[in-house]
Amino acid sequence: MQKGWEMKKFVLGLVALVIVTFSGELEDGEKAYQNSDFKKAFQSFIKVCNSKNLSGCNWLGVLYAKGQGTKQNYFKAKEYYQKACDGGNVFGCNNLGNLYRDSQGVKQNKTKAKELFGKACDMGNQYGCDQYAKLNSQGY
């Protein structure tokens, strides 16, 4: 019984360490982005996204879409935004909606954009609600 409890404490401690480590990595990436050190931000966000932190995936999408710290690639941006959105990251849904609305790296599909903005709105994001309403008023 004691061995099982010790193992559980060890695993919980290890999980907490991983969370703190990648939380710090996310903050490092955001700080690097704010300082226009896009290559450093890119490297940080790769680590964060690979650790299943959806904010890092959304940030990678931003960097690919803007060509910051890497070559501009809307296809890659879409992949990372999709990963973030599928996991429930509101910014990933909004950014993916923007790609579909504006035909950036994907065939323009305002119905799909409206769906994505609606998903963001359902998560409580005002921008998503506003974009959903705008596309809805246009008949999409």
Short mmCIF file of N, CA and C in Angstrom, two decimals:
data_model
loop_
_atom_site.label_atom_id
_atom_site.label_comp_id
_atom_site.label_asym_id
_atom_site.label_seq_id
_atom_site.Cartn_x
_atom_site.Cartn_y
_atom_site.Cartn_z
N MET A 1 0.83 -1.20 0.00
CA MET A 1 0.00 0.00 0.00
C MET A 1 0.87 1.26 0.00
N GLN A 2 1.90 1.29 0.83
CA GLN A 2 2.79 2.44 0.92
C GLN A 2 3.51 2.69 -0.40
N LYS A 3 3.95 1.62 -1.08
CA LYS A 3 4.65 1.77 -2.36
C LYS A 3 3.75 2.43 -3.40
N GLY A 4 2.48 2.03 -3.44
CA GLY A 4 1.54 2.61 -4.39
C GLY A 4 1.34 4.09 -4.17
N TRP A 5 1.25 4.49 -2.91
CA TRP A 5 1.09 5.92 -2.56
C TRP A 5 2.32 6.72 -2.95
N GLU A 6 3.50 6.15 -2.70
CA GLU A 6 4.75 6.84 -3.06
C GLU A 6 4.84 7.03 -4.58
N MET A 7 4.42 6.02 -5.32
CA MET A 7 4.46 6.12 -6.78
C MET A 7 3.48 7.19 -7.26
N LYS A 8 2.30 7.26 -6.67
CA LYS A 8 1.32 8.28 -7.05
C LYS A 8 1.88 9.68 -6.77
N LYS A 9 2.51 9.87 -5.61
CA LYS A 9 3.10 11.17 -5.28
C LYS A 9 4.19 11.53 -6.28
N PHE A 10 5.00 10.55 -6.66
CA PHE A 10 6.07 10.79 -7.62
C PHE A 10 5.49 11.22 -8.97
N VAL A 11 4.48 10.51 -9.45
CA VAL A 11 3.87 10.82 -10.74
C VAL A 11 3.22 12.20 -10.71
N LEU A 12 2.50 12.50 -9.63
CA LEU A 12 1.87 13.82 -9.52
C LEU A 12 2.92 14.93 -9.49
N GLY A 13 4.01 14.71 -8.80
CA GLY A 13 5.09 15.69 -8.76
C GLY A 13 5.70 15.89 -10.14
N LEU A 14 5.88 14.80 -10.87
CA LEU A 14 6.45 14.87 -12.21
C LEU A 14 5.51 15.63 -13.15
N VAL A 15 4.22 15.37 -13.06
CA VAL A 15 3.23 16.08 -13.88
C VAL A 15 3.27 17.57 -13.57
N ALA A 16 3.32 17.92 -12.29
CA ALA A 16 3.38 19.33 -11.90
C ALA A 16 4.64 20.00 -12.46
N LEU A 17 5.75 19.30 -12.43
CA LEU A 17 7.00 19.85 -12.96
C LEU A 17 6.89 20.11 -14.46
N VAL A 18 6.29 19.18 -15.20
CA VAL A 18 6.12 19.34 -16.65
C VAL A 18 5.21 20.53 -16.94
N ILE A 19 4.13 20.67 -16.19
CA ILE A 19 3.21 21.79 -16.39
C ILE A 19 3.91 23.12 -16.15
N VAL A 20 4.65 23.21 -15.07
CA VAL A 20 5.37 24.45 -14.75
C VAL A 20 6.42 24.74 -15.82
N THR A 21 7.14 23.71 -16.26
CA THR A 21 8.18 23.89 -17.27
C THR A 21 7.61 24.45 -18.56
N PHE A 22 6.51 23.86 -19.05
CA PHE A 22 5.97 24.32 -20.32
C PHE A 22 5.16 25.60 -20.18
N SER A 23 4.66 25.87 -18.99
CA SER A 23 4.02 27.16 -18.74
C SER A 23 5.07 28.26 -18.85
N GLY A 24 6.24 28.02 -18.29
CA GLY A 24 7.34 28.98 -18.39
C GLY A 24 7.80 29.15 -19.83
N GLU A 25 7.81 28.05 -20.56
CA GLU A 25 8.22 28.09 -21.97
C GLU A 25 7.23 28.93 -22.78
N LEU A 26 5.94 28.81 -22.48
CA LEU A 26 4.92 29.62 -23.15
C LEU A 26 5.16 31.10 -22.86
N GLU A 27 5.40 31.41 -21.60
CA GLU A 27 5.67 32.81 -21.23
C GLU A 27 6.93 33.32 -21.91
N ASP A 28 7.96 32.47 -22.01
CA ASP A 28 9.19 32.86 -22.71
C ASP A 28 8.91 33.17 -24.17
N GLY A 29 8.09 32.33 -24.80
CA GLY A 29 7.74 32.54 -26.20
C GLY A 29 6.96 33.82 -26.41
N GLU A 30 6.01 34.08 -25.50
CA GLU A 30 5.21 35.30 -25.61
C GLU A 30 6.09 36.55 -25.41
N LYS A 31 7.00 36.46 -24.46
CA LYS A 31 7.92 37.59 -24.23
C LYS A 31 8.82 37.81 -25.44
N ALA A 32 9.32 36.73 -26.00
CA ALA A 32 10.16 36.84 -27.20
C ALA A 32 9.36 37.46 -28.35
N TYR A 33 8.10 37.06 -28.49
CA TYR A 33 7.25 37.62 -29.54
C TYR A 33 7.06 39.12 -29.34
N GLN A 34 6.78 39.52 -28.11
CA GLN A 34 6.59 40.95 -27.81
C GLN A 34 7.85 41.75 -28.10
N ASN A 35 9.02 41.10 -27.97
CA ASN A 35 10.30 41.77 -28.24
C ASN A 35 10.75 41.58 -29.69
N SER A 36 9.86 41.07 -30.52
CA SER A 36 10.13 40.84 -31.95
C SER A 36 11.27 39.85 -32.20
N ASP A 37 11.53 38.97 -31.22
CA ASP A 37 12.51 37.90 -31.40
C ASP A 37 11.73 36.67 -31.86
N PHE A 38 11.33 36.69 -33.12
CA PHE A 38 10.41 35.71 -33.64
C PHE A 38 11.01 34.31 -33.74
N LYS A 39 12.31 34.22 -34.01
CA LYS A 39 12.95 32.90 -34.08
C LYS A 39 12.93 32.22 -32.71
N LYS A 40 13.21 32.98 -31.67
CA LYS A 40 13.16 32.42 -30.32
C LYS A 40 11.73 32.05 -29.95
N ALA A 41 10.78 32.91 -30.30
CA ALA A 41 9.37 32.62 -30.03
C ALA A 41 8.96 31.34 -30.73
N PHE A 42 9.37 31.19 -31.99
CA PHE A 42 9.03 30.00 -32.77
C PHE A 42 9.53 28.75 -32.06
N GLN A 43 10.78 28.77 -31.62
CA GLN A 43 11.36 27.60 -30.94
C GLN A 43 10.61 27.29 -29.64
N SER A 44 10.26 28.31 -28.90
CA SER A 44 9.51 28.10 -27.65
C SER A 44 8.14 27.51 -27.93
N PHE A 45 7.45 28.05 -28.93
CA PHE A 45 6.09 27.59 -29.21
C PHE A 45 6.06 26.17 -29.78
N ILE A 46 7.11 25.77 -30.48
CA ILE A 46 7.18 24.37 -30.94
C ILE A 46 7.20 23.44 -29.73
N LYS A 47 8.03 23.76 -28.76
CA LYS A 47 8.12 22.92 -27.55
C LYS A 47 6.78 22.88 -26.83
N VAL A 48 6.16 24.03 -26.71
CA VAL A 48 4.89 24.12 -25.99
C VAL A 48 3.80 23.35 -26.71
N CYS A 49 3.70 23.52 -28.02
CA CYS A 49 2.68 22.82 -28.80
C CYS A 49 2.91 21.31 -28.74
N ASN A 50 4.16 20.89 -28.85
CA ASN A 50 4.47 19.47 -28.79
C ASN A 50 4.14 18.85 -27.44
N SER A 51 4.04 19.71 -26.42
CA SER A 51 3.66 19.22 -25.08
C SER A 51 2.15 19.24 -24.90
N LYS A 52 1.42 19.46 -26.00
CA LYS A 52 -0.05 19.47 -26.01
C LYS A 52 -0.66 20.73 -25.43
N ASN A 53 0.10 21.81 -25.34
CA ASN A 53 -0.44 23.09 -24.89
C ASN A 53 -0.96 23.81 -26.13
N LEU A 54 -2.27 23.97 -26.18
CA LEU A 54 -2.92 24.49 -27.39
C LEU A 54 -2.61 25.96 -27.65
N SER A 55 -2.25 26.71 -26.63
CA SER A 55 -1.85 28.11 -26.86
C SER A 55 -0.60 28.15 -27.71
N GLY A 56 0.32 27.24 -27.45
CA GLY A 56 1.54 27.17 -28.26
C GLY A 56 1.24 26.84 -29.71
N CYS A 57 0.25 25.96 -29.93
CA CYS A 57 -0.14 25.61 -31.30
C CYS A 57 -0.73 26.81 -32.02
N ASN A 58 -1.60 27.55 -31.32
CA ASN A 58 -2.17 28.75 -31.93
C ASN A 58 -1.07 29.75 -32.28
N TRP A 59 -0.13 29.96 -31.36
CA TRP A 59 0.97 30.89 -31.61
C TRP A 59 1.79 30.45 -32.84
N LEU A 60 2.02 29.14 -32.98
CA LEU A 60 2.75 28.68 -34.17
C LEU A 60 1.98 29.05 -35.43
N GLY A 61 0.66 28.91 -35.38
CA GLY A 61 -0.16 29.33 -36.52
C GLY A 61 0.03 30.79 -36.84
N VAL A 62 0.06 31.61 -35.81
CA VAL A 62 0.27 33.06 -36.01
C VAL A 62 1.61 33.31 -36.70
N LEU A 63 2.65 32.66 -36.21
CA LEU A 63 3.98 32.87 -36.79
C LEU A 63 4.04 32.41 -38.24
N TYR A 64 3.44 31.28 -38.54
CA TYR A 64 3.41 30.81 -39.93
C TYR A 64 2.58 31.74 -40.81
N ALA A 65 1.45 32.19 -40.32
CA ALA A 65 0.59 33.08 -41.11
C ALA A 65 1.28 34.39 -41.44
N LYS A 66 2.05 34.90 -40.49
CA LYS A 66 2.70 36.19 -40.69
C LYS A 66 4.13 36.08 -41.23
N GLY A 67 4.65 34.85 -41.29
CA GLY A 67 6.03 34.69 -41.73
C GLY A 67 7.01 35.28 -40.74
N GLN A 68 6.74 35.10 -39.48
CA GLN A 68 7.61 35.64 -38.43
C GLN A 68 8.38 34.50 -37.78
N GLY A 69 9.71 34.54 -37.89
CA GLY A 69 10.55 33.49 -37.32
C GLY A 69 10.60 32.24 -38.16
N THR A 70 9.87 32.24 -39.25
CA THR A 70 9.82 31.13 -40.19
C THR A 70 9.27 31.65 -41.51
N LYS A 71 9.38 30.85 -42.53
CA LYS A 71 8.82 31.25 -43.83
C LYS A 71 7.30 31.25 -43.76
N GLN A 72 6.66 32.25 -44.37
CA GLN A 72 5.21 32.32 -44.37
C GLN A 72 4.64 31.08 -45.05
N ASN A 73 3.67 30.46 -44.37
CA ASN A 73 3.08 29.23 -44.89
C ASN A 73 1.67 29.11 -44.32
N TYR A 74 0.68 29.52 -45.11
CA TYR A 74 -0.70 29.48 -44.65
C TYR A 74 -1.19 28.05 -44.43
N PHE A 75 -0.67 27.10 -45.19
CA PHE A 75 -1.06 25.70 -44.99
C PHE A 75 -0.66 25.24 -43.60
N LYS A 76 0.58 25.56 -43.19
CA LYS A 76 1.04 25.20 -41.84
C LYS A 76 0.26 25.97 -40.79
N ALA A 77 -0.03 27.24 -41.07
CA ALA A 77 -0.83 28.04 -40.13
C ALA A 77 -2.17 27.36 -39.91
N LYS A 78 -2.80 26.92 -40.99
CA LYS A 78 -4.09 26.24 -40.89
C LYS A 78 -3.97 24.99 -40.02
N GLU A 79 -2.93 24.20 -40.23
CA GLU A 79 -2.74 22.97 -39.44
C GLU A 79 -2.69 23.28 -37.95
N TYR A 80 -1.90 24.29 -37.58
CA TYR A 80 -1.75 24.60 -36.16
C TYR A 80 -3.00 25.26 -35.58
N TYR A 81 -3.65 26.13 -36.35
CA TYR A 81 -4.91 26.70 -35.88
C TYR A 81 -5.96 25.60 -35.69
N GLN A 82 -5.99 24.66 -36.63
CA GLN A 82 -6.96 23.56 -36.55
C GLN A 82 -6.72 22.73 -35.29
N LYS A 83 -5.46 22.42 -35.04
CA LYS A 83 -5.10 21.64 -33.85
C LYS A 83 -5.55 22.38 -32.58
N ALA A 84 -5.28 23.66 -32.55
CA ALA A 84 -5.67 24.47 -31.38
C ALA A 84 -7.19 24.52 -31.24
N CYS A 85 -7.87 24.78 -32.33
CA CYS A 85 -9.34 24.90 -32.31
C CYS A 85 -9.98 23.57 -31.92
N ASP A 86 -9.51 22.48 -32.51
CA ASP A 86 -10.07 21.16 -32.20
C ASP A 86 -9.94 20.83 -30.72
N GLY A 87 -8.91 21.38 -30.09
CA GLY A 87 -8.70 21.15 -28.66
C GLY A 87 -9.42 22.14 -27.77
N GLY A 88 -10.15 23.09 -28.38
CA GLY A 88 -10.92 24.04 -27.59
C GLY A 88 -10.25 25.38 -27.33
N ASN A 89 -9.23 25.72 -28.13
CA ASN A 89 -8.57 27.01 -27.98
C ASN A 89 -9.32 28.04 -28.82
N VAL A 90 -9.92 29.02 -28.15
CA VAL A 90 -10.78 30.01 -28.80
C VAL A 90 -10.03 30.81 -29.86
N PHE A 91 -8.77 31.13 -29.60
CA PHE A 91 -8.00 31.93 -30.55
C PHE A 91 -7.69 31.13 -31.81
N GLY A 92 -7.46 29.83 -31.65
CA GLY A 92 -7.26 28.97 -32.81
C GLY A 92 -8.49 28.96 -33.70
N CYS A 93 -9.68 28.91 -33.08
CA CYS A 93 -10.93 28.92 -33.85
C CYS A 93 -11.10 30.24 -34.59
N ASN A 94 -10.87 31.35 -33.90
CA ASN A 94 -10.97 32.66 -34.55
C ASN A 94 -9.98 32.80 -35.70
N ASN A 95 -8.74 32.41 -35.46
CA ASN A 95 -7.72 32.57 -36.50
C ASN A 95 -8.01 31.67 -37.70
N LEU A 96 -8.49 30.47 -37.45
CA LEU A 96 -8.86 29.58 -38.54
C LEU A 96 -10.05 30.16 -39.31
N GLY A 97 -11.00 30.72 -38.58
CA GLY A 97 -12.13 31.40 -39.22
C GLY A 97 -11.67 32.54 -40.12
N ASN A 98 -10.68 33.30 -39.65
CA ASN A 98 -10.13 34.40 -40.47
C ASN A 98 -9.55 33.87 -41.77
N LEU A 99 -8.83 32.73 -41.70
CA LEU A 99 -8.24 32.16 -42.93
C LEU A 99 -9.33 31.80 -43.94
N TYR A 100 -10.39 31.15 -43.46
CA TYR A 100 -11.48 30.76 -44.37
C TYR A 100 -12.26 31.97 -44.89
N ARG A 101 -12.47 32.96 -44.05
CA ARG A 101 -13.19 34.16 -44.48
C ARG A 101 -12.40 34.93 -45.53
N ASP A 102 -11.08 35.02 -45.31
CA ASP A 102 -10.24 35.86 -46.15
C ASP A 102 -9.51 35.11 -47.27
N SER A 103 -9.77 33.81 -47.37
CA SER A 103 -9.14 32.97 -48.40
C SER A 103 -7.62 33.04 -48.33
N GLN A 104 -7.09 32.79 -47.16
CA GLN A 104 -5.64 32.79 -46.97
C GLN A 104 -5.16 31.35 -46.79
N GLY A 105 -4.62 30.79 -47.86
CA GLY A 105 -4.09 29.43 -47.80
C GLY A 105 -5.15 28.35 -47.89
N VAL A 106 -6.40 28.75 -47.95
CA VAL A 106 -7.51 27.81 -48.09
C VAL A 106 -8.50 28.43 -49.08
N LYS A 107 -9.33 27.58 -49.65
CA LYS A 107 -10.39 28.10 -50.52
C LYS A 107 -11.38 28.86 -49.65
N GLN A 108 -11.74 30.06 -50.11
CA GLN A 108 -12.66 30.87 -49.32
C GLN A 108 -13.95 30.09 -49.06
N ASN A 109 -14.35 30.08 -47.79
CA ASN A 109 -15.56 29.37 -47.40
C ASN A 109 -16.14 30.11 -46.20
N LYS A 110 -17.00 31.07 -46.49
CA LYS A 110 -17.55 31.90 -45.42
C LYS A 110 -18.52 31.11 -44.53
N THR A 111 -19.11 30.06 -45.06
CA THR A 111 -19.96 29.21 -44.22
C THR A 111 -19.11 28.49 -43.17
N LYS A 112 -17.95 27.99 -43.58
CA LYS A 112 -17.02 27.34 -42.65
C LYS A 112 -16.49 28.38 -41.66
N ALA A 113 -16.18 29.57 -42.14
CA ALA A 113 -15.70 30.64 -41.27
C ALA A 113 -16.75 30.95 -40.20
N LYS A 114 -18.01 31.06 -40.63
CA LYS A 114 -19.09 31.34 -39.69
C LYS A 114 -19.18 30.25 -38.62
N GLU A 115 -19.05 29.00 -39.04
CA GLU A 115 -19.08 27.88 -38.10
C GLU A 115 -17.96 28.00 -37.06
N LEU A 116 -16.77 28.35 -37.52
CA LEU A 116 -15.63 28.49 -36.61
C LEU A 116 -15.80 29.68 -35.66
N PHE A 117 -16.29 30.78 -36.19
CA PHE A 117 -16.55 31.94 -35.33
C PHE A 117 -17.65 31.61 -34.32
N GLY A 118 -18.63 30.83 -34.75
CA GLY A 118 -19.69 30.40 -33.84
C GLY A 118 -19.14 29.55 -32.70
N LYS A 119 -18.19 28.69 -33.03
CA LYS A 119 -17.55 27.85 -32.00
C LYS A 119 -16.82 28.74 -30.99
N ALA A 120 -16.11 29.75 -31.49
CA ALA A 120 -15.41 30.68 -30.60
C ALA A 120 -16.42 31.46 -29.76
N CYS A 121 -17.51 31.87 -30.37
CA CYS A 121 -18.56 32.60 -29.65
C CYS A 121 -19.13 31.73 -28.54
N ASP A 122 -19.36 30.45 -28.84
CA ASP A 122 -19.89 29.52 -27.83
C ASP A 122 -18.94 29.37 -26.64
N MET A 123 -17.65 29.66 -26.89
CA MET A 123 -16.66 29.61 -25.81
C MET A 123 -16.55 30.95 -25.08
N GLY A 124 -17.43 31.91 -25.46
CA GLY A 124 -17.47 33.18 -24.76
C GLY A 124 -16.62 34.29 -25.34
N ASN A 125 -16.17 34.14 -26.58
CA ASN A 125 -15.29 35.14 -27.19
C ASN A 125 -16.10 36.15 -28.00
N GLN A 126 -16.00 37.42 -27.64
CA GLN A 126 -16.79 38.47 -28.29
C GLN A 126 -16.43 38.64 -29.77
N TYR A 127 -15.14 38.57 -30.10
CA TYR A 127 -14.74 38.69 -31.50
C TYR A 127 -15.43 37.61 -32.34
N GLY A 128 -15.43 36.39 -31.84
CA GLY A 128 -16.10 35.30 -32.54
C GLY A 128 -17.58 35.59 -32.73
N CYS A 129 -18.22 36.11 -31.69
CA CYS A 129 -19.65 36.44 -31.77
C CYS A 129 -19.90 37.53 -32.81
N ASP A 130 -19.05 38.54 -32.81
CA ASP A 130 -19.20 39.65 -33.76
C ASP A 130 -19.03 39.18 -35.20
N GLN A 131 -18.02 38.35 -35.43
CA GLN A 131 -17.76 37.86 -36.79
C GLN A 131 -18.88 36.91 -37.24
N TYR A 132 -19.36 36.10 -36.32
CA TYR A 132 -20.49 35.21 -36.62
C TYR A 132 -21.71 36.03 -37.05
N ALA A 133 -22.02 37.06 -36.25
CA ALA A 133 -23.18 37.91 -36.55
C ALA A 133 -23.01 38.61 -37.90
N LYS A 134 -21.83 39.08 -38.18
CA LYS A 134 -21.56 39.77 -39.45
C LYS A 134 -21.78 38.84 -40.64
N LEU A 135 -21.22 37.62 -40.56
CA LEU A 135 -21.40 36.66 -41.65
C LEU A 135 -22.85 36.21 -41.75
N ASN A 136 -23.50 36.07 -40.62
CA ASN A 136 -24.91 35.67 -40.60
C ASN A 136 -25.76 36.73 -41.30
N SER A 137 -25.46 38.01 -41.04
CA SER A 137 -26.24 39.11 -41.66
C SER A 137 -25.99 39.17 -43.17
N GLN A 138 -24.87 38.61 -43.61
CA GLN A 138 -24.55 38.56 -45.05
C GLN A 138 -25.16 37.32 -45.71
N GLY A 139 -25.87 36.51 -44.93
CA GLY A 139 -26.55 35.35 -45.49
C GLY A 139 -25.78 34.06 -45.47
N TYR A 140 -24.72 34.00 -44.72
CA TYR A 140 -23.93 32.75 -44.64
C TYR A 140 -24.35 31.95 -43.44
#
